[in-house]
């Protein structure tokens, strides 16, 4: 794999997010919802703490507990809805426009293409997450939040969201219809969330496997301020598997 | 430069390309001619290492397309049937991207991009978005993309489709001007296209080569019979029948005052007798001339003969 080739592809895709309305709509939608959520969790939090003080009920909820954790949990949920719109075009549109023929007849490896596509969507994700840094900044300016929790939540969200990207790229490579790619990404992303529900009714053996497969259960440690290498490993494996399957699909495209 | 031997491609049981063998020398412009669905695009996709063949081999610049796809891809410029352009990009950015994809050295990118933009006549519109351009411009953008890294071999699938007559002439001139340091293989289902630009044509139908020769040779080879048309002042049944009686003639059809007469090969001297008969029956010969068999007819002949067998 050549990083320069991958970067050339990523750069083009990243720019095209911004030359079309996609990036603006997604970022604006994301920031509006996040701002709304942050504002209300903040006002709820301050009201609650005021009541605690007023009635002398001891120490109130911490900032981490009351604001940061729900903020990032909500963010993860919103990414589940929004990121399929980011990834659905990556291969589906190339196929529809026949521009895939340009990529496939250029002296670049399939891995360059796959990684370039991932990188472009990852950069957009980074922009979105970067913009949400204003919320911790507001908290730092007005209060005394724990930096560690914010950092691990941020990292966990980045990894979890990258899994959606990898999943989305895979489904985008399967079809030339963007809607199909987006819908499949959302449905399967939701499935990897809700997989934890089954753990309650499954036996002890299966419940452990199912909960390991859940994207959400690996996020729990991050939200508590912990970085467990096994969680990081899981997310990296998930991302790699998605990209690997995409590579296989593109390879098989040549054989059809 | 291009060596293809016993190339076949099957889609299920249907053979899109069936046992193709041909060679293209360096500096040649070869036309790939055939009706729609003859296997032209499939062959080109195999040559560009986009699609593997079911059987046989293809080599470009000595590299096998299956074993060394990277080397092949470095040496070709490909214009697919649908120009692979991104509508949301400007021409300048797009060609720049194509140059980077083809690993044009960083220091030479700007120069290479400017050069092909000028060469394909896109200078005035180079800052416009491709999505807002007409089909003809997109086709030229596609061509510019294929040329930007100055490849040894150019593979152009229907390069002039969708262009207006003036643009067609410009593109043809462009392709001819490439001859000196490129090898070009282009496909078309339109004959004048091929006659105008190519030195040699390969006629392909239903995945097989039905003829391969220079254009001149091909028209001589196909001269199975000659068609003459005769314009008469006052044709009448008796006189026409007298002509029909003559030996060595094929079909004779009469449309108004015009007779179309086919003379079988080797019977050229019967022409005297035809005119004589017309004069004897006082039909008043206004015109008697040979209708040259055009390439269009050769093409039809070649492809329909194949169908009948």
XYZ file of C-alpha atoms in Angstrom:
565
model
C 0.000 0.000 0.000
C 1.273 3.403 -0.830
C 0.271 6.188 1.502
C 0.672 8.827 -1.188
C -1.834 7.104 -3.448
C -4.246 6.611 -0.577
C -3.824 10.234 0.403
C -4.521 11.426 -3.154
C -7.760 9.485 -3.167
C -8.694 10.597 0.350
C -7.987 14.215 -0.498
C -10.273 14.113 -3.522
C -13.096 12.487 -1.596
C -12.711 14.789 1.354
C -12.846 17.835 -0.902
C -15.879 16.527 -2.694
C -17.716 16.339 0.635
C -17.282 20.080 0.782
C -17.914 20.919 -2.875
C -21.262 19.168 -2.589
C -23.734 20.164 0.148
C -23.251 16.844 1.983
C -20.619 17.946 4.482
C -22.393 21.198 5.328
C -25.751 19.554 5.869
C -24.342 16.747 7.983
C -22.135 19.031 10.073
C -24.899 21.602 10.544
C -27.407 18.917 11.511
C -24.948 17.308 13.872
C -23.945 20.528 15.594
C -27.550 21.680 15.960
C -28.603 18.476 17.672
C -25.462 18.367 19.800
C -25.841 21.999 20.821
C -29.450 21.402 21.785
C -28.506 18.388 23.867
C -25.565 20.114 25.503
C -27.601 23.164 26.406
C -30.363 21.160 28.060
C -28.087 18.756 29.871
C -26.164 21.778 31.168
C -29.243 23.624 32.392
C -30.663 20.441 33.867
C -27.358 19.792 35.577
C -27.121 23.267 37.116
C -30.738 23.140 38.283
C -30.145 19.775 39.900
C -27.003 20.935 41.661
C -28.743 24.066 42.881
C -31.479 21.925 44.431
C -28.889 19.693 46.076
C -27.257 22.710 47.662
C -30.553 24.299 48.640
C -31.811 21.266 50.522
C -28.334 20.322 51.762
C -28.431 16.871 50.246
C -24.650 16.569 50.143
C -22.429 16.530 47.122
C -24.336 16.677 43.818
C -23.689 14.802 40.588
C -20.224 15.284 39.121
C -19.747 17.036 35.803
C -18.469 13.791 34.300
C -21.539 11.938 35.481
C -24.082 14.622 34.701
C -22.855 16.173 31.484
C -19.904 14.486 29.811
C -21.124 10.920 29.892
C -24.600 11.620 28.489
C -23.120 14.075 25.989
C -20.850 11.480 24.394
C -23.423 8.699 24.685
C -25.863 10.864 22.747
C -23.167 11.708 20.257
C -22.573 8.027 19.565
C -26.255 7.574 18.964
C -26.396 10.498 16.539
C -23.375 9.174 14.662
C -25.262 5.939 14.178
C -27.853 7.943 12.231
C -25.580 10.396 10.462
C -22.494 8.466 9.445
C -24.324 6.213 6.955
C -24.914 9.428 4.990
C -21.191 10.063 4.994
C -20.084 6.650 3.797
C -22.935 5.593 1.518
C -21.602 7.463 -1.486
C -17.978 6.413 -1.279
C -18.133 3.423 -3.587
C -21.772 3.397 -4.699
C -21.398 6.751 -6.413
C -18.114 5.787 -8.046
C -19.836 2.798 -9.544
C -22.852 4.754 -10.674
C -20.701 7.421 -12.342
C -18.298 4.779 -13.724
C -15.439 6.690 -12.120
C -14.490 3.423 -10.450
C -13.040 2.543 -13.861
C -10.582 5.401 -13.514
C -9.461 4.179 -10.101
C -9.270 0.559 -11.157
C -7.260 1.235 -14.310
C -4.824 3.554 -12.558
C -1.590 2.174 -11.156
C -2.865 2.098 -7.584
C -3.425 -0.925 -5.374
C -6.899 -1.871 -4.175
C -5.738 -1.217 -0.624
C -4.824 2.338 -1.591
C -8.378 2.878 -2.788
C -10.007 1.262 0.252
C -7.796 3.033 2.752
C -8.125 6.333 0.909
C -11.900 6.102 1.105
C -11.757 5.302 4.805
C -9.357 8.139 5.421
C -11.611 10.686 3.690
C -14.615 9.759 5.820
C -12.426 9.589 8.904
C -11.242 13.130 8.254
C -14.836 14.341 8.043
C -15.570 12.534 11.296
C -12.526 14.204 12.836
C -13.839 17.599 11.747
C -17.206 16.867 13.361
C -15.637 15.618 16.567
C -13.203 18.506 16.563
C -16.101 20.960 16.503
C -17.655 19.307 19.550
C -14.569 20.273 21.531
C -16.314 23.571 22.242
C -18.478 21.802 24.845
C -15.572 20.646 27.027
C -14.061 24.115 26.536
C -17.235 25.688 27.894
C -17.076 23.311 30.845
C -13.430 24.105 31.510
C -14.168 27.815 31.359
C -16.990 27.624 33.858
C -16.277 24.616 36.014
C -13.736 21.989 36.818
C -14.406 18.834 34.781
C -12.116 15.818 34.717
C -9.873 15.929 31.685
C -9.340 12.151 31.709
C -12.982 11.254 31.235
C -13.360 13.750 28.455
C -10.281 12.404 26.714
C -11.292 8.741 26.941
C -14.886 9.495 25.903
C -13.557 11.393 22.935
C -11.229 8.549 21.982
C -13.932 5.910 22.478
C -16.362 7.868 20.349
C -13.776 8.263 17.612
C -13.132 4.515 17.562
C -16.797 3.555 17.769
C -17.717 5.980 14.993
C -14.849 4.658 12.866
C -16.464 1.243 13.105
C -19.613 2.709 11.548
C -17.459 4.177 8.798
C -15.818 0.857 8.078
C -19.205 -0.844 8.035
C -20.585 1.871 5.759
C -17.714 1.591 3.300
C -18.243 -2.131 3.097
C -21.947 -1.763 2.279
C -21.183 1.000 -0.178
C -18.884 -1.331 -2.077
C -21.672 -3.882 -2.431
C -24.117 -1.771 -4.397
C -24.317 1.156 -6.755
C -27.403 2.457 -5.002
C -26.537 4.930 -2.272
C -29.863 4.526 -0.477
C -29.380 0.784 -0.248
C -25.848 1.256 1.071
C -26.990 3.803 3.656
C -29.959 1.759 4.831
C -27.884 -1.388 5.216
C -25.235 0.523 7.145
C -27.772 1.982 9.518
C -29.593 -1.331 10.028
C -26.443 -3.310 10.699
C -24.981 -0.569 12.874
C -28.127 -0.617 14.956
C -27.916 -4.391 15.095
C -24.422 -4.230 16.560
C -25.835 -1.870 19.177
C -28.887 -3.859 20.096
C -27.024 -7.141 20.190
C -26.628 -6.542 23.929
C -30.374 -7.023 24.404
C -30.037 -10.666 23.504
C -27.441 -11.212 26.209
C -30.126 -11.138 28.890
C -32.030 -14.093 27.507
C -29.065 -16.023 26.104
C -27.278 -18.582 28.233
C -24.069 -17.715 30.120
C -21.860 -18.922 27.281
C -23.656 -17.087 24.475
C -24.286 -13.956 26.445
C -20.566 -13.470 26.840
C -19.959 -13.853 23.107
C -22.847 -11.572 22.194
C -21.806 -8.896 24.587
C -18.270 -9.100 23.257
C -19.595 -8.531 19.737
C -21.609 -5.502 20.756
C -20.069 -2.227 19.654
C -21.638 -0.509 22.635
C -20.362 -2.739 25.423
C -16.787 -1.901 24.453
C -17.567 1.759 24.847
C -18.535 1.464 28.511
C -14.960 1.528 29.800
C -14.159 4.618 27.764
C -17.128 6.460 29.241
C -15.852 5.621 32.730
C -12.491 7.170 31.942
C -10.721 3.862 31.288
C -8.764 2.786 28.257
C -8.724 -0.991 28.083
C -6.457 -2.346 25.348
C -8.921 -5.166 24.677
C -11.568 -2.584 23.745
C -9.134 -0.729 21.521
C -8.158 -4.038 19.978
C -11.796 -4.918 19.354
C -12.492 -1.627 17.594
C -9.368 -1.891 15.483
C -10.270 -5.452 14.521
C -13.774 -4.371 13.586
C -12.483 -1.551 11.393
C -9.883 -3.771 9.748
C -12.415 -6.510 9.076
C -14.787 -4.057 7.412
C -12.014 -2.698 5.201
C -10.732 -6.166 4.452
C -14.188 -7.297 3.311
C -14.420 -4.168 1.143
C -11.117 -5.127 -0.426
C -12.489 -8.594 -1.172
C -15.638 -7.151 -2.728
C -13.629 -4.834 -4.973
C -11.367 -7.682 -5.947
C -14.353 -9.807 -6.873
C -15.713 -6.890 -8.898
C -12.807 -7.480 -11.266
C -13.827 -11.088 -11.722
C -17.432 -10.486 -12.629
C 3.202 -2.968 -28.211
C -0.054 -4.845 -27.841
C -0.110 -8.587 -28.287
C -3.340 -10.452 -27.887
C -3.537 -14.166 -28.395
C -6.546 -16.454 -28.185
C -8.316 -14.100 -25.829
C -11.758 -15.180 -24.647
C -14.176 -13.854 -22.099
C -17.313 -15.642 -21.039
C -20.202 -14.209 -19.076
C -21.892 -17.366 -17.933
C -22.128 -19.397 -21.111
C -22.257 -16.372 -23.405
C -18.959 -15.570 -25.049
C -18.472 -11.811 -25.167
C -15.040 -12.247 -26.678
C -14.180 -15.442 -28.465
C -10.616 -16.408 -29.367
C -9.276 -13.013 -30.402
C -5.740 -12.813 -31.728
C -4.150 -9.648 -33.006
C -1.126 -7.435 -32.660
C -0.602 -3.728 -32.679
C 2.809 -2.295 -33.512
C 4.351 0.716 -31.863
C 3.132 3.990 -33.339
C 0.137 2.447 -35.029
C -3.453 3.650 -34.824
C -5.763 0.701 -34.981
C -9.521 0.869 -35.176
C -11.670 -1.664 -33.502
C -14.880 -1.811 -35.445
C -18.044 -3.678 -34.734
C -21.724 -3.299 -34.047
C -22.949 -2.646 -30.527
C -22.384 -5.620 -28.275
C -19.665 -7.114 -30.470
C -17.189 -7.337 -27.601
C -15.182 -4.163 -28.195
C -15.589 -2.719 -24.722
C -14.975 -6.074 -23.091
C -11.723 -6.492 -24.989
C -10.637 -3.022 -23.947
C -11.492 -3.689 -20.330
C -9.328 -6.790 -20.457
C -6.467 -4.866 -22.071
C -6.586 -2.284 -19.285
C -6.428 -4.998 -16.615
C -9.852 -3.912 -15.399
C -11.288 -7.326 -16.042
C -9.502 -10.664 -16.342
C -9.903 -12.846 -19.426
C -11.445 -16.301 -19.231
C -8.770 -17.695 -21.516
C -5.841 -16.526 -23.581
C -3.274 -13.843 -22.917
C -2.865 -10.147 -23.580
C 0.407 -8.267 -23.295
C 0.996 -4.543 -23.304
C 4.555 -3.258 -23.640
C 5.651 -6.826 -22.976
C 3.792 -7.075 -19.661
C 1.015 -9.588 -19.243
C -2.169 -7.847 -18.132
C -2.948 -10.592 -15.672
C 0.474 -11.143 -14.118
C 1.709 -7.545 -14.065
C -1.371 -5.311 -13.918
C 0.551 -2.482 -12.237
C 3.128 -2.232 -15.018
C 0.363 -2.378 -17.610
C -1.646 0.326 -15.862
C 1.406 2.575 -15.736
C 1.789 2.358 -19.496
C -1.780 2.910 -20.618
C -4.213 5.743 -20.821
C -7.805 4.597 -20.919
C -10.921 6.406 -21.967
C -13.842 4.132 -21.058
C -17.202 4.149 -22.794
C -18.555 6.585 -20.200
C -15.981 9.248 -19.387
C -15.057 8.589 -15.731
C -15.528 12.154 -14.531
C -16.645 13.526 -11.168
C -19.392 16.106 -11.735
C -18.576 18.097 -8.602
C -14.975 18.760 -9.626
C -13.595 21.450 -11.890
C -11.752 20.308 -14.992
C -8.459 21.592 -13.649
C -8.831 19.731 -10.337
C -9.974 16.583 -12.051
C -7.028 16.410 -14.445
C -4.737 17.191 -11.540
C -6.247 14.252 -9.642
C -5.809 11.962 -12.666
C -2.151 13.033 -12.932
C -1.564 12.240 -9.259
C -3.296 8.872 -9.586
C -0.950 8.046 -12.437
C 2.044 9.091 -10.364
C 3.183 11.954 -12.513
C 6.166 13.422 -10.613
C 5.032 16.228 -8.332
C 7.176 18.845 -10.029
C 5.723 18.035 -13.454
C 2.035 17.876 -12.535
C 1.189 21.526 -13.201
C 2.911 21.472 -16.556
C 1.352 18.167 -17.638
C -2.126 19.334 -16.639
C -1.787 22.635 -18.485
C -0.449 20.821 -21.523
C -3.351 18.371 -21.937
C -5.942 21.018 -21.147
C -4.566 23.083 -23.970
C -4.246 20.075 -26.259
C -7.870 19.046 -25.808
C -9.123 22.604 -26.181
C -10.451 22.933 -22.639
C -8.561 26.104 -21.755
C -11.603 28.388 -21.638
C -13.629 26.141 -19.371
C -10.948 24.689 -17.142
C -12.340 26.255 -13.975
C -15.883 25.109 -14.581
C -17.479 22.162 -12.838
C -17.638 19.075 -15.011
C -21.263 18.492 -14.005
C -22.254 21.690 -15.814
C -20.564 20.748 -19.069
C -22.074 19.223 -22.201
C -21.410 15.649 -23.227
C -18.860 16.758 -25.793
C -16.800 18.573 -23.191
C -16.973 15.655 -20.795
C -15.699 13.401 -23.541
C -12.756 15.733 -24.025
C -12.125 15.809 -20.289
C -12.077 12.014 -20.375
C -9.564 12.135 -23.181
C -7.416 14.665 -21.321
C -7.427 12.331 -18.321
C -6.171 9.467 -20.503
C -3.366 11.627 -21.903
C -2.109 13.462 -18.844
C 0.595 10.987 -17.867
C 1.784 10.670 -21.458
C 1.203 6.912 -21.705
C 2.787 4.732 -24.357
C -0.490 3.057 -25.217
C -3.843 4.765 -25.497
C -7.009 2.753 -25.341
C -10.021 4.797 -26.353
C -13.498 3.342 -26.235
C -15.702 5.296 -28.648
C -13.750 8.539 -28.287
C -15.980 10.732 -30.436
C -19.406 9.573 -29.361
C -21.651 12.474 -28.386
C -19.536 15.142 -30.028
C -20.729 17.611 -32.615
C -19.191 17.431 -36.104
C -16.709 20.211 -35.457
C -15.509 18.627 -32.238
C -15.268 15.250 -33.960
C -12.869 16.713 -36.491
C -10.837 18.306 -33.704
C -10.610 15.052 -31.760
C -9.668 13.104 -34.873
C -6.869 15.545 -35.562
C -5.782 15.192 -31.970
C -5.712 11.406 -32.174
C -3.765 11.522 -35.440
C -1.263 13.892 -33.884
C -0.637 11.352 -31.113
C 0.613 8.796 -33.595
C 4.235 9.843 -33.397
C 4.874 8.799 -29.835
C 1.843 6.785 -28.826
C 0.215 3.581 -29.887
C -3.514 4.028 -30.166
C -6.307 1.519 -30.237
C -9.779 2.972 -30.559
C -13.161 1.423 -30.946
C -16.158 2.595 -32.849
C -19.344 1.381 -34.380
C -19.258 4.212 -36.876
C -17.219 3.618 -39.989
C -16.200 7.094 -41.100
C -14.699 7.403 -37.662
C -12.309 4.575 -38.281
C -11.533 5.490 -41.885
C -10.686 9.010 -40.828
C -8.173 8.169 -38.138
C -6.929 4.609 -38.376
C -4.348 2.966 -40.560
C -5.616 -0.480 -39.898
C -8.970 -1.816 -38.815
C -10.037 -4.909 -37.007
C -13.653 -5.753 -37.640
C -15.159 -7.676 -34.791
C -18.572 -9.218 -34.541
C -20.039 -11.427 -31.847
C -16.704 -11.606 -30.115
C -14.776 -12.786 -33.157
C -12.506 -11.071 -35.629
C -14.186 -11.151 -39.022
C -11.628 -9.079 -40.889
C -8.342 -7.420 -40.141
C -6.562 -5.328 -42.718
C -5.766 -1.869 -43.941
C -8.768 0.021 -45.190
C -7.680 -0.078 -48.848
C -7.069 -3.797 -48.828
C -10.359 -4.432 -47.191
C -12.380 -2.645 -49.844
C -10.534 -4.496 -52.617
C -11.069 -7.821 -50.889
C -14.748 -7.199 -50.580
C -15.228 -6.387 -54.272
C -17.275 -9.454 -54.961
C -19.525 -7.662 -57.398
C -20.021 -4.226 -58.780
C -23.153 -2.205 -58.577
C -24.063 0.049 -61.477
C -26.919 2.431 -61.661
C -28.529 3.475 -64.903
C -30.732 6.483 -65.338
C -33.177 6.205 -68.255
C -35.332 8.757 -70.009
C -38.174 6.419 -70.940
C -37.811 2.939 -69.473
C -40.256 0.290 -70.631
C -40.871 -3.307 -69.699
C -39.638 -4.755 -72.969
C -36.309 -2.987 -72.763
C -35.724 -3.786 -69.132
C -36.495 -7.425 -69.805
C -33.917 -7.408 -72.575
C -31.331 -6.316 -70.040
C -32.486 -8.964 -67.627
C -31.793 -11.576 -70.286
C -28.093 -10.734 -70.337
C -25.651 -13.151 -68.761
C -23.385 -12.384 -65.815
C -25.799 -10.156 -63.975
C -27.030 -10.412 -60.435
C -30.144 -8.725 -59.194
C -31.738 -5.882 -61.127
C -34.113 -3.530 -59.450
C -36.081 -0.715 -60.988
C -37.148 2.324 -59.051
C -38.904 4.804 -61.349
C -36.512 5.687 -64.107
C -33.496 4.271 -62.336
C -32.148 0.757 -62.723
C -29.762 -0.692 -60.196
C -27.797 -3.501 -61.752
C -25.399 -5.842 -60.041
C -22.647 -7.224 -62.227
C -21.051 -10.365 -60.918
C -17.306 -10.363 -60.494
C -15.406 -11.198 -63.687
C -18.195 -10.144 -66.007
C -17.195 -6.544 -66.484
C -17.508 -6.708 -70.285
C -21.273 -7.130 -69.929
C -21.450 -3.384 -69.376
C -21.231 -2.817 -73.145
C -24.146 -5.122 -73.703
C -26.285 -3.392 -71.088
C -25.819 -0.008 -72.679
C -26.298 -1.524 -76.120
C -29.604 -3.087 -75.073
C -30.774 0.191 -73.610
C -29.871 2.063 -76.767
C -31.437 -0.542 -79.032
C -34.710 -0.314 -77.181
C -34.596 3.491 -77.382
C -34.886 3.987 -73.636
C -32.612 7.044 -73.717
C -29.592 6.547 -71.480
C -29.111 9.598 -69.264
C -26.511 8.203 -66.951
C -24.618 4.997 -66.377
C -22.218 4.864 -63.470
C -20.564 2.544 -61.006
C -21.628 2.711 -57.416
C -18.549 2.134 -55.342
C -19.036 -0.227 -52.468
C -18.550 1.893 -49.400
C -17.004 0.735 -46.199
C -20.413 0.898 -44.664
C -21.505 -1.856 -47.022
C -18.360 -3.853 -46.466
C -19.019 -3.657 -42.781
C -22.592 -4.781 -43.186
C -21.505 -7.541 -45.523
C -18.902 -8.799 -43.095
C -21.141 -8.753 -40.095
C -24.233 -10.177 -41.765
C -22.322 -12.987 -43.480
C -21.118 -13.942 -40.037
C -24.634 -13.940 -38.689
C -25.939 -16.213 -41.430
C -23.308 -18.863 -40.841
